CSV table of C-alpha atoms in Angstrom, one decimal:
chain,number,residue,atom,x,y,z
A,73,UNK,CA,88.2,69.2,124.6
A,74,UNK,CA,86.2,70.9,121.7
A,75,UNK,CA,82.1,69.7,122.1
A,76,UNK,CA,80.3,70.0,118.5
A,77,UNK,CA,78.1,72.7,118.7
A,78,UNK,CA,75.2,72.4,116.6
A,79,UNK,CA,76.0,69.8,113.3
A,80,UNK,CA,79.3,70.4,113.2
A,81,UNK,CA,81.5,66.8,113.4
A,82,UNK,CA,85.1,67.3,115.2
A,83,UNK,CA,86.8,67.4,111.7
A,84,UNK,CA,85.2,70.4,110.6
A,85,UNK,CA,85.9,72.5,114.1
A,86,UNK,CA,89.4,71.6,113.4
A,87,UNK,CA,89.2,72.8,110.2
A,88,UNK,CA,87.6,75.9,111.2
A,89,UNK,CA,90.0,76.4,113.8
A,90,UNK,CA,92.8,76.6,111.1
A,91,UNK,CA,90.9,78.5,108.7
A,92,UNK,CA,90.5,81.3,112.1
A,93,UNK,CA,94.3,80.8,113.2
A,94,UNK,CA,95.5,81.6,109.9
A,95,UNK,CA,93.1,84.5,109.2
A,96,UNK,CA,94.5,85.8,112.2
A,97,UNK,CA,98.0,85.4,111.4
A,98,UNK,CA,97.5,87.0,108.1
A,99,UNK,CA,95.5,90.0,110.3
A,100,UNK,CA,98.4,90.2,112.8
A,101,UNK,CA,101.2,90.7,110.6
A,102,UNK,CA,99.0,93.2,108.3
A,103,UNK,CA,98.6,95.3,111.2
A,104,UNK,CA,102.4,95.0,112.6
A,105,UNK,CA,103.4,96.4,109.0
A,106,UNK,CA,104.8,99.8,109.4
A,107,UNK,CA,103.2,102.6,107.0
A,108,UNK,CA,105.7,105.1,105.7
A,109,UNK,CA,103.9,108.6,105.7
A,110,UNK,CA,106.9,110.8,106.5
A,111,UNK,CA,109.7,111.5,104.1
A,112,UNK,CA,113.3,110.2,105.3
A,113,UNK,CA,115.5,112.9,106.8
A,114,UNK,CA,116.9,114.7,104.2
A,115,UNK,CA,114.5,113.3,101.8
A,116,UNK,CA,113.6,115.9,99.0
A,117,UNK,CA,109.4,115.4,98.3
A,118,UNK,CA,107.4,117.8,96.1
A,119,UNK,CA,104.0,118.8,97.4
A,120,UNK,CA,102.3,116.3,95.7
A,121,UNK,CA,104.1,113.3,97.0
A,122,UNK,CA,103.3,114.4,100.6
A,123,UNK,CA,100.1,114.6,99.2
A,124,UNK,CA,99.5,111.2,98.2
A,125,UNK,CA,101.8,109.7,101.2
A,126,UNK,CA,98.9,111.4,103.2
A,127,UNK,CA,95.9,109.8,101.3
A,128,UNK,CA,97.6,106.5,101.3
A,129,UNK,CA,98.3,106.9,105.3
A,130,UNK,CA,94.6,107.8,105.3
A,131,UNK,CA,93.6,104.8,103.2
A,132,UNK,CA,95.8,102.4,105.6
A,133,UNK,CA,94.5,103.5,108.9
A,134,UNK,CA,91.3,102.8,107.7
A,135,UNK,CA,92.2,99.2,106.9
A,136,UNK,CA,94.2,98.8,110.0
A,137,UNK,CA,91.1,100.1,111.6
A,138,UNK,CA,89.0,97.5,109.5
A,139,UNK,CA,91.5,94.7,110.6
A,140,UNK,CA,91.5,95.4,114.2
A,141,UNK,CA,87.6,94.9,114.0
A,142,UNK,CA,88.4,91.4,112.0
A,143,UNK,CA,90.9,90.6,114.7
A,144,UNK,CA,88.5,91.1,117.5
A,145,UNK,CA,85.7,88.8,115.5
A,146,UNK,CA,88.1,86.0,115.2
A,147,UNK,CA,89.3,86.1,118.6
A,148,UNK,CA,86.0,86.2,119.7
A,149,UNK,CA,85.0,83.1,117.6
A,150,UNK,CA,88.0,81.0,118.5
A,151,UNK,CA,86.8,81.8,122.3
A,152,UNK,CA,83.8,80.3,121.0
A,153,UNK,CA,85.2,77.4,119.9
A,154,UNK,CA,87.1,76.9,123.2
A,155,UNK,CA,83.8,77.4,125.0
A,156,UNK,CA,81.9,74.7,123.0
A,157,UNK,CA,79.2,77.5,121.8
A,158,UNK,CA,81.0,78.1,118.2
A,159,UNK,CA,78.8,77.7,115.3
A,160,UNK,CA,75.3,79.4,116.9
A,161,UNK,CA,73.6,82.1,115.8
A,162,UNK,CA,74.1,85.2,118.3
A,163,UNK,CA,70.4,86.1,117.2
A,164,UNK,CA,68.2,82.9,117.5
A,165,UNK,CA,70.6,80.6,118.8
A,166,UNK,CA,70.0,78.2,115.8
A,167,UNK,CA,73.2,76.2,114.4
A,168,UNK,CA,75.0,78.3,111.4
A,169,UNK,CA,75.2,75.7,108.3
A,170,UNK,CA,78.8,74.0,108.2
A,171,UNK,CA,79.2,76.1,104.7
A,172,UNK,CA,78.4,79.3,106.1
A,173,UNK,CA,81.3,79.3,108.3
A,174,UNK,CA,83.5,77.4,106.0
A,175,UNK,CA,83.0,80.8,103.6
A,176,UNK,CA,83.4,83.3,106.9
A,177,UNK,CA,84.6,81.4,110.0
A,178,UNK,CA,84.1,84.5,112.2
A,179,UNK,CA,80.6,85.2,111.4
A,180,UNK,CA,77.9,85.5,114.6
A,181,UNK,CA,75.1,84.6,112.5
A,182,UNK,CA,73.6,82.1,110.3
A,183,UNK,CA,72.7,83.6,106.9
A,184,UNK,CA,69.1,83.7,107.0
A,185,UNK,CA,69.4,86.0,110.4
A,186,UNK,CA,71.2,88.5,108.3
A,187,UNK,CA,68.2,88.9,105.7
């Protein structure tokens, strides 16, 4: 069972749940997305086509590398939830307001610990 950590009701850890679940579909199947940066066999490419198939391979590791982060956060936060200790601040230990993680479900800490 899910115990309310902080102010949160059991409504809102649900939703919260779903919010992370989803984010972490959308994440898993962004990152199981082959990129194409090598031409077909056969294929005939100019130099400037294997040009910009190497800055978008470029661009997309760096988003898969983004996303893998993402993916850890929210896996981290739905152990959280599981644990009864989601929705604290990792830095004072203070609830994080209901809206806070509504906006980013994943986040460690309350907005006012950021500042």
């Amino acid at each position: 069972m899910v115990r309310s950590a902080g102010r949160l009701t059991a409504a809102q850890l649900e939703t919260l749940r779903g919010k992370l679940e989803a984010e972490r579909r959308r994440v898993q199947r962004l990152l199981a997305t082959p990129v194409e940066t090598v031409p077909a066999e056969g294929e005939r490419t100019e130099p400037e086509e294997v040009a910009q198939r190497s800055t978008e391979a470029a661009h997309h590791l760096g988003v898969a590398e983004r996303e893998r982060a993402l993916l850890a956060d929210i896996d981290r936060a739905l152990a959280k939830l599981d644990a009864g200790t989601y929705g604290v601040s990792e830095r004072t230990g203070e609830p994080i307001a209901y809206e806070r993680l509504a906006a980013v479900p994943w986040t460690r800490v309350a907005a006012d610990d950021e500042e």
